[in-house]
Short mmCIF file of C-alpha atoms in Angstrom, two decimals:
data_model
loop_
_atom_site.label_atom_id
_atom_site.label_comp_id
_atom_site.label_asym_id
_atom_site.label_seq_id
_atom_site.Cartn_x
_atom_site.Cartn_y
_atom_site.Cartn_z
CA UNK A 244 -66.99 2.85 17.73
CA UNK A 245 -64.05 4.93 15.91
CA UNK A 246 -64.68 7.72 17.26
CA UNK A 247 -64.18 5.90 21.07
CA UNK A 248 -60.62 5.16 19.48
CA UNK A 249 -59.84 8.31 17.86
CA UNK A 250 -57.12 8.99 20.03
CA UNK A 251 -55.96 6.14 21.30
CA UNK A 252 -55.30 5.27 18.00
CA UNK A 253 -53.75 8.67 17.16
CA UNK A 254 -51.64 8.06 19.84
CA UNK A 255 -50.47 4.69 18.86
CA UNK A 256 -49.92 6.09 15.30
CA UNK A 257 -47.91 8.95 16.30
CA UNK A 258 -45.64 6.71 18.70
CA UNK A 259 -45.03 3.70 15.86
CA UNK A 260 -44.09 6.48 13.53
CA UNK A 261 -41.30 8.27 16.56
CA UNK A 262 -40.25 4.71 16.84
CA UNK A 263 -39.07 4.79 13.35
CA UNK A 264 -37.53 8.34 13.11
CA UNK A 265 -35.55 8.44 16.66
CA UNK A 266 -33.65 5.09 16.22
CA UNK A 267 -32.05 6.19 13.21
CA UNK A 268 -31.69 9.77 14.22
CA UNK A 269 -29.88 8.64 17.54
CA UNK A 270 -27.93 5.95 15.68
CA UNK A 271 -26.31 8.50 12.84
CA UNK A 272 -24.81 10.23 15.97
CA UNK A 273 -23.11 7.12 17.77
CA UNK A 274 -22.31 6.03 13.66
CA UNK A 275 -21.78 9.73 12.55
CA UNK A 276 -18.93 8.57 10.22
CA UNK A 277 -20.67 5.76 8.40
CA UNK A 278 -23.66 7.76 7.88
CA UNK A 279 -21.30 10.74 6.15
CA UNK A 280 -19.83 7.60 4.09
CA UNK A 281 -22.95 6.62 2.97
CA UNK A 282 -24.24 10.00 2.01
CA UNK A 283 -20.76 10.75 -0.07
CA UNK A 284 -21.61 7.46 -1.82
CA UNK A 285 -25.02 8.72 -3.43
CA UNK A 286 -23.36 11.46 -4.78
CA UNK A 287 -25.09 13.76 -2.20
CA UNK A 288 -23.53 17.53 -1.55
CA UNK A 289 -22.16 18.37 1.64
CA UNK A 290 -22.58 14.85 3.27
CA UNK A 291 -21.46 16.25 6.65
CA UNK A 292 -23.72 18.86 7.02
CA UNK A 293 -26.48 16.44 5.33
CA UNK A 294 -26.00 13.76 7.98
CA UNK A 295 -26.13 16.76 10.60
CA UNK A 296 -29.44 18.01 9.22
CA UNK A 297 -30.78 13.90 8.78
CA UNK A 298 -30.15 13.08 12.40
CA UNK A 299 -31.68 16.45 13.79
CA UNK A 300 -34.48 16.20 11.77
CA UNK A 301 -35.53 12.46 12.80
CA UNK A 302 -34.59 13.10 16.48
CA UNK A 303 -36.19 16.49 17.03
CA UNK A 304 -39.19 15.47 14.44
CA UNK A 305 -39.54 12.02 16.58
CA UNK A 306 -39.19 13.57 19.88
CA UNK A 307 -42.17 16.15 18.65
CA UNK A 308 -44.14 13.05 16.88
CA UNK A 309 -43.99 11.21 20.91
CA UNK A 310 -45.24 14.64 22.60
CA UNK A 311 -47.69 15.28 19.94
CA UNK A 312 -46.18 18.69 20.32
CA UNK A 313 -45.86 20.96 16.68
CA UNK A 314 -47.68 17.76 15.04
CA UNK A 315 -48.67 18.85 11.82
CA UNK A 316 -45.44 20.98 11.07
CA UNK A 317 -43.04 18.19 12.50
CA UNK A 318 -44.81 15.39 10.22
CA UNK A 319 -44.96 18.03 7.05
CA UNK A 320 -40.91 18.04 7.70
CA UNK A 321 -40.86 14.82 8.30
CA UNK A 322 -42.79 13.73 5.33
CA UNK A 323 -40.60 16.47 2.90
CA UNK A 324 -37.26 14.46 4.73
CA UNK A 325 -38.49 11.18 3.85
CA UNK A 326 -39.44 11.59 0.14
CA UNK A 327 -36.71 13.42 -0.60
CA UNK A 328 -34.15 10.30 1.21
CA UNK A 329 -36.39 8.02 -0.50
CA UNK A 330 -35.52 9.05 -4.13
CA UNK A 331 -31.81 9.02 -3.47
CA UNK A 332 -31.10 6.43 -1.30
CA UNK A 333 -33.77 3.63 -2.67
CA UNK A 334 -33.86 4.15 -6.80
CA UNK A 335 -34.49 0.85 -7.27
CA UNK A 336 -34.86 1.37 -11.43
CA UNK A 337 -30.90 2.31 -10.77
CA UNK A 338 -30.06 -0.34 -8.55
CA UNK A 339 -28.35 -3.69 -9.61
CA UNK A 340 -30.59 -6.33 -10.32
CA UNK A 341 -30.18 -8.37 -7.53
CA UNK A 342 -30.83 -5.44 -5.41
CA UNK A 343 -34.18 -3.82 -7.16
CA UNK A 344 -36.45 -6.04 -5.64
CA UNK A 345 -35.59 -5.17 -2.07
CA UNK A 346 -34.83 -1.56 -2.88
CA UNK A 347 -38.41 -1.37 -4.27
CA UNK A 348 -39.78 -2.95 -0.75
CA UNK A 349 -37.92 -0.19 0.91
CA UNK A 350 -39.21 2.48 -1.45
CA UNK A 351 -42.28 1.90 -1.39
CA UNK A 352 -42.48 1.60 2.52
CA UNK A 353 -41.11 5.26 2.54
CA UNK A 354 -43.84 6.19 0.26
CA UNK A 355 -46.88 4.51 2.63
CA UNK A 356 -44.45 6.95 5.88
CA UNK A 357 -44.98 9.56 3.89
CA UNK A 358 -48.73 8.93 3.60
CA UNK A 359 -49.37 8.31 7.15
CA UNK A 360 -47.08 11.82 8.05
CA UNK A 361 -49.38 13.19 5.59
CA UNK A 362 -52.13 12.18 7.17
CA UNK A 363 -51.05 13.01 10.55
CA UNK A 364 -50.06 16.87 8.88
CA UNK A 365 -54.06 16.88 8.00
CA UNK A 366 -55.79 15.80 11.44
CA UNK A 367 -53.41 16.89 14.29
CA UNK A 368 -52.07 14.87 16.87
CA UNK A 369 -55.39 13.94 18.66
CA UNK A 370 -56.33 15.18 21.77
CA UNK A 371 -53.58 13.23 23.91
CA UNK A 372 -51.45 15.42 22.58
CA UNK A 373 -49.11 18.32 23.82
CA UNK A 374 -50.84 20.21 20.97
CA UNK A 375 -54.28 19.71 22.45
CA UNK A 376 -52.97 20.88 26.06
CA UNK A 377 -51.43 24.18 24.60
CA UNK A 378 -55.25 24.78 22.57
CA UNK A 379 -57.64 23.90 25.33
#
């Protein structure tokens, strides 16, 4: 029965995970300035040239995610992107106490992205896939 889903279901997978990375790529460009503020307020280096990076990485790594096109390199990048913004902007043992709880919830759910890119890094796209098309 799983295998009749296999890629219907890497499909779906690949898609929810786009649907998380190009919203927030596309909305650091049309909020460009907020997203430099809130990189300068974790302490981060460079916080232009960090939001520049941030929002070409989800969009182009989202956009490649959809197409199932560069897969397992896109979702290794994507993956490295994610753990890394997960430490810095969700350190819930630094956080105020009202905000831990919350900031846990939101590290943790960066941790389980991070498993699924994994995942998707390991197996490919599927064969609805871009990927697929180009090694057929």
């Amino acid at each position: 029965m799983f295998t009749a889903l296999q890629n219907p279901l890497a499909l779906t997978g690949r898609l929810l995970l786009a649907l998380l990375f190009l919203p927030a790529g596309l909305g650091k460009i049309t909020g460009f300035a907020g997203t430099v503020g809130y990189i300068t307020s974790v302490g981060l280096p460079m916080p232009t040239v960090a939001a520049a990076i941030a929002l070409t990485v989800e969009i182009v790594g989202g956009l490649a995610l959809l197409a199932g096109f560069g897969t397992r390199i896109s979702a290794l990048v994507l993956a490295l992107f994610t753990l890394v913004a997960t430490f810095f902007f969700h350190n819930y043992w630094g956080a105020p106490a009202e905000q831990q709880f919350m900031q846990q919830l939101l590290f943790f759910k960066n941790i389980a992205v991070v498993g699924g890119l994994l995942t998707l890094a390991a197996w490919g796209a599927g064969a609805w896939s871009v990927d697929a098309r180009r090694n057929a």
